[in-house]
Amino acid sequence: HVQLVESVGGSVQAGGSLRLSCAASGATHMSSFCMAWFRQIPGNEREGVASIAQDGRATYADSLEGRFTISKDNAKDTLYLQMRSLKPEDAGVYFCAAGWGHCDLQADFRAWGQGTQVTVS
């Protein structure tokens, strides 16, 4: 069982950068899970952004054009999402998630954070 809490998001100007973090707690350490970031943009369904496997292998949504980087610090049980060259269409609520099985954005994600707002103007 794992609980996930995202950091407070933020508001940035287009072209700026922002780093999100997600703290994991519970009986099982984050290192045991497939971790990922999802986002929900107004008017759209929630979509996968990036995932990172137990061994550190990362996958990304094609639409990101290499602007985002997912990483984790297993010793701190913390997941990160570094976002660069932000666009207004990146604005939305970002969620971290923990899952099982083969690690990609289609993994079985059963634990979710509460979400954090990212605004790009």
Tab-separated table of N, CA and C in Angstrom, residues 10-80:
chain	number	residue	atom	x	y	z
A	10	GLY	N	2.307	25.269	-9.615
A	10	GLY	CA	2.753	26.632	-9.762
A	10	GLY	C	2.240	27.278	-11.010
A	11	SER	N	2.585	28.537	-11.136
A	11	SER	CA	2.189	29.326	-12.289
A	11	SER	C	3.442	29.890	-12.931
A	12	VAL	N	3.600	29.656	-14.217
A	12	VAL	CA	4.782	30.128	-14.928
A	12	VAL	C	4.360	30.761	-16.244
A	13	GLN	N	5.252	31.549	-16.781
A	13	GLN	CA	5.012	32.111	-18.104
A	13	GLN	C	5.399	31.086	-19.169
A	14	ALA	N	4.797	31.214	-20.302
A	14	ALA	CA	5.131	30.332	-21.420
A	14	ALA	C	6.633	30.409	-21.693
A	15	GLY	N	7.208	29.235	-21.899
A	15	GLY	CA	8.651	29.157	-22.104
A	15	GLY	C	9.422	28.885	-20.840
A	16	GLY	N	8.756	28.984	-19.703
A	16	GLY	CA	9.409	28.766	-18.425
A	16	GLY	C	9.504	27.312	-18.036
A	17	SER	N	10.057	27.086	-16.840
A	17	SER	CA	10.260	25.736	-16.335
A	17	SER	C	9.619	25.595	-14.962
A	18	LEU	N	9.317	24.357	-14.640
A	18	LEU	CA	8.717	24.053	-13.341
A	18	LEU	C	9.053	22.611	-13.000
A	19	ARG	N	9.324	22.353	-11.732
A	19	ARG	CA	9.561	20.974	-11.304
A	19	ARG	C	8.506	20.579	-10.292
A	20	LEU	N	7.858	19.463	-10.561
A	20	LEU	CA	6.900	18.884	-9.638
A	20	LEU	C	7.562	17.742	-8.882
A	21	SER	N	7.108	17.535	-7.662
A	21	SER	CA	7.579	16.377	-6.911
A	21	SER	C	6.394	15.640	-6.312
A	22	CYS	N	6.614	14.396	-5.990
A	22	CYS	CA	5.567	13.536	-5.441
A	22	CYS	C	6.221	12.670	-4.375
A	23	ALA	N	5.765	12.819	-3.149
A	23	ALA	CA	6.303	12.049	-2.039
A	23	ALA	C	5.465	10.803	-1.816
A	24	ALA	N	6.148	9.678	-1.714
A	24	ALA	CA	5.471	8.405	-1.474
A	24	ALA	C	5.697	7.956	-0.042
A	25	SER	N	4.693	7.382	0.551
A	25	SER	CA	4.813	6.840	1.897
A	25	SER	C	3.951	5.593	2.011
A	26	GLY	N	4.276	4.783	2.996
A	26	GLY	CA	3.518	3.569	3.188
A	26	GLY	C	4.434	2.387	3.461
A	27	ALA	N	3.840	1.245	3.522
A	27	ALA	CA	4.578	0.044	3.893
A	27	ALA	C	5.553	-0.398	2.814
A	28	THR	N	5.267	-0.065	1.582
A	28	THR	CA	6.115	-0.477	0.464
A	28	THR	C	6.787	0.750	-0.136
A	29	HIS	N	8.084	0.665	-0.327
A	29	HIS	CA	8.820	1.801	-0.860
A	29	HIS	C	8.534	2.013	-2.341
A	30	MET	N	8.724	3.236	-2.762
A	30	MET	CA	8.470	3.623	-4.132
A	30	MET	C	9.293	2.799	-5.114
A	31	SER	N	10.449	2.361	-4.701
A	31	SER	CA	11.330	1.604	-5.585
A	31	SER	C	10.699	0.313	-6.091
A	32	SER	N	9.652	-0.140	-5.443
A	32	SER	CA	8.979	-1.377	-5.854
A	32	SER	C	7.950	-1.159	-6.936
A	33	PHE	N	7.650	0.087	-7.243
A	33	PHE	CA	6.552	0.386	-8.146
A	33	PHE	C	7.016	0.960	-9.475
A	34	CYS	N	6.159	0.820	-10.462
A	34	CYS	CA	6.217	1.636	-11.660
A	34	CYS	C	5.590	2.967	-11.286
A	35	MET	N	6.303	4.058	-11.489
A	35	MET	CA	5.790	5.377	-11.130
A	35	MET	C	5.536	6.185	-12.392
A	36	ALA	N	4.593	7.082	-12.309
A	36	ALA	CA	4.255	7.850	-13.505
A	36	ALA	C	3.623	9.188	-13.152
A	37	TRP	N	3.632	10.054	-14.128
A	37	TRP	CA	2.903	11.322	-14.070
A	37	TRP	C	1.822	11.303	-15.146
A	38	PHE	N	0.657	11.756	-14.760
A	38	PHE	CA	-0.453	11.956	-15.673
A	38	PHE	C	-0.894	13.419	-15.556
A	39	ARG	N	-1.670	13.863	-16.518
A	39	ARG	CA	-2.228	15.198	-16.421
A	39	ARG	C	-3.634	15.215	-17.010
A	40	GLN	N	-4.407	16.152	-16.492
A	40	GLN	CA	-5.739	16.354	-17.043
A	40	GLN	C	-5.864	17.826	-17.408
A	41	ILE	N	-5.973	18.057	-18.692
A	41	ILE	CA	-6.118	19.404	-19.217
A	41	ILE	C	-7.598	19.674	-19.380
A	42	PRO	N	-8.056	20.874	-19.044
A	42	PRO	CA	-9.493	21.170	-19.136
A	42	PRO	C	-10.082	20.776	-20.476
A	43	GLY	N	-11.175	20.022	-20.400
A	43	GLY	CA	-11.859	19.591	-21.605
A	43	GLY	C	-11.338	18.290	-22.176
A	44	ASN	N	-10.255	17.772	-21.599
A	44	ASN	CA	-9.664	16.530	-22.097
A	44	ASN	C	-9.709	15.441	-21.036
A	45	GLU	N	-9.559	14.225	-21.476
A	45	GLU	CA	-9.424	13.114	-20.531
A	45	GLU	C	-8.008	13.113	-19.951
A	46	ARG	N	-7.863	12.461	-18.821
A	46	ARG	CA	-6.538	12.351	-18.216
A	46	ARG	C	-5.619	11.588	-19.156
A	47	GLU	N	-4.396	12.073	-19.305
A	47	GLU	CA	-3.457	11.459	-20.232
A	47	GLU	C	-2.124	11.206	-19.547
A	48	GLY	N	-1.445	10.178	-20.003
A	48	GLY	CA	-0.140	9.865	-19.462
A	48	GLY	C	0.912	10.838	-19.962
A	49	VAL	N	1.819	11.191	-19.089
A	49	VAL	CA	2.908	12.115	-19.421
A	49	VAL	C	4.228	11.355	-19.507
A	50	ALA	N	4.567	10.646	-18.430
A	50	ALA	CA	5.832	9.918	-18.378
A	50	ALA	C	5.749	8.851	-17.311
A	51	SER	N	6.513	7.783	-17.519
A	51	SER	CA	6.607	6.725	-16.519
A	51	SER	C	8.072	6.398	-16.284
A	52	ILE	N	8.337	5.842	-15.116
A	52	ILE	CA	9.699	5.417	-14.801
A	52	ILE	C	9.618	4.088	-14.069
A	53	ALA	N	10.359	3.129	-14.583
A	53	ALA	CA	10.304	1.778	-14.041
A	53	ALA	C	11.183	1.630	-12.807
A	54	GLN	N	11.056	0.469	-12.192
A	54	GLN	CA	11.842	0.182	-11.003
A	54	GLN	C	13.338	0.302	-11.293
A	55	ASP	N	13.746	-0.034	-12.504
A	55	ASP	CA	15.164	0.029	-12.871
A	55	ASP	C	15.575	1.388	-13.436
A	56	GLY	N	14.668	2.353	-13.420
A	56	GLY	CA	14.985	3.698	-13.873
A	56	GLY	C	14.679	3.977	-15.332
A	57	ARG	N	14.230	2.977	-16.053
A	57	ARG	CA	13.893	3.185	-17.474
A	57	ARG	C	12.667	4.076	-17.580
A	58	ALA	N	12.778	5.109	-18.396
A	58	ALA	CA	11.701	6.087	-18.531
A	58	ALA	C	11.053	6.007	-19.905
A	59	THR	N	9.765	6.274	-19.926
A	59	THR	CA	9.034	6.399	-21.189
A	59	THR	C	8.233	7.691	-21.137
A	60	TYR	N	7.989	8.268	-22.311
A	60	TYR	CA	7.328	9.559	-22.380
A	60	TYR	C	6.238	9.550	-23.443
A	61	ALA	N	5.245	10.391	-23.222
A	61	ALA	CA	4.250	10.616	-24.254
A	61	ALA	C	4.915	11.301	-25.441
A	62	ASP	N	4.586	10.856	-26.630
A	62	ASP	CA	5.214	11.396	-27.836
A	62	ASP	C	4.987	12.901	-27.975
A	63	SER	N	3.869	13.369	-27.486
A	63	SER	CA	3.495	14.767	-27.688
A	63	SER	C	4.387	15.745	-26.934
A	64	LEU	N	5.183	15.257	-26.000
A	64	LEU	CA	5.974	16.156	-25.164
A	64	LEU	C	7.193	16.718	-25.874
A	65	GLU	N	7.613	16.100	-26.948
A	65	GLU	CA	8.736	16.617	-27.746
A	65	GLU	C	10.003	16.792	-26.924
A	66	GLY	N	10.193	15.925	-25.932
A	66	GLY	CA	11.422	15.944	-25.162
A	66	GLY	C	11.539	17.062	-24.155
A	67	ARG	N	10.446	17.729	-23.844
A	67	ARG	CA	10.514	18.879	-22.947
A	67	ARG	C	10.455	18.494	-21.474
A	68	PHE	N	9.977	17.300	-21.172
A	68	PHE	CA	9.805	16.885	-19.777
A	68	PHE	C	10.780	15.764	-19.444
A	69	THR	N	11.194	15.715	-18.186
A	69	THR	CA	12.066	14.648	-17.707
A	69	THR	C	11.519	14.102	-16.395
A	70	ILE	N	11.301	12.803	-16.353
A	70	ILE	CA	10.867	12.147	-15.124
A	70	ILE	C	12.084	11.545	-14.438
A	71	SER	N	12.108	11.631	-13.120
A	71	SER	CA	13.207	11.038	-12.364
A	71	SER	C	12.691	10.688	-10.979
A	72	LYS	N	13.502	9.966	-10.241
A	72	LYS	CA	13.092	9.595	-8.891
A	72	LYS	C	14.310	9.475	-7.998
A	73	ASP	N	14.075	9.644	-6.713
A	73	ASP	CA	15.097	9.446	-5.702
A	73	ASP	C	14.546	8.379	-4.764
A	74	ASN	N	14.984	7.154	-4.954
A	74	ASN	CA	14.443	6.059	-4.154
A	74	ASN	C	14.746	6.241	-2.667
A	75	ALA	N	15.894	6.800	-2.353
A	75	ALA	CA	16.249	6.994	-0.940
A	75	ALA	C	15.288	7.958	-0.252
A	76	LYS	N	14.739	8.887	-1.019
A	76	LYS	CA	13.793	9.856	-0.463
A	76	LYS	C	12.345	9.491	-0.773
A	77	ASP	N	12.159	8.375	-1.501
A	77	ASP	CA	10.802	7.990	-1.892
A	77	ASP	C	10.086	9.159	-2.575
A	78	THR	N	10.778	9.805	-3.474
A	78	THR	CA	10.230	10.983	-4.138
A	78	THR	C	10.390	10.872	-5.647
A	79	LEU	N	9.325	11.210	-6.335
A	79	LEU	CA	9.264	11.218	-7.784
A	79	LEU	C	9.269	12.670	-8.250
A	80	TYR	N	9.907	12.932	-9.388
A	80	TYR	CA	9.993	14.293	-9.903
A	80	TYR	C	9.536	14.351	-11.362
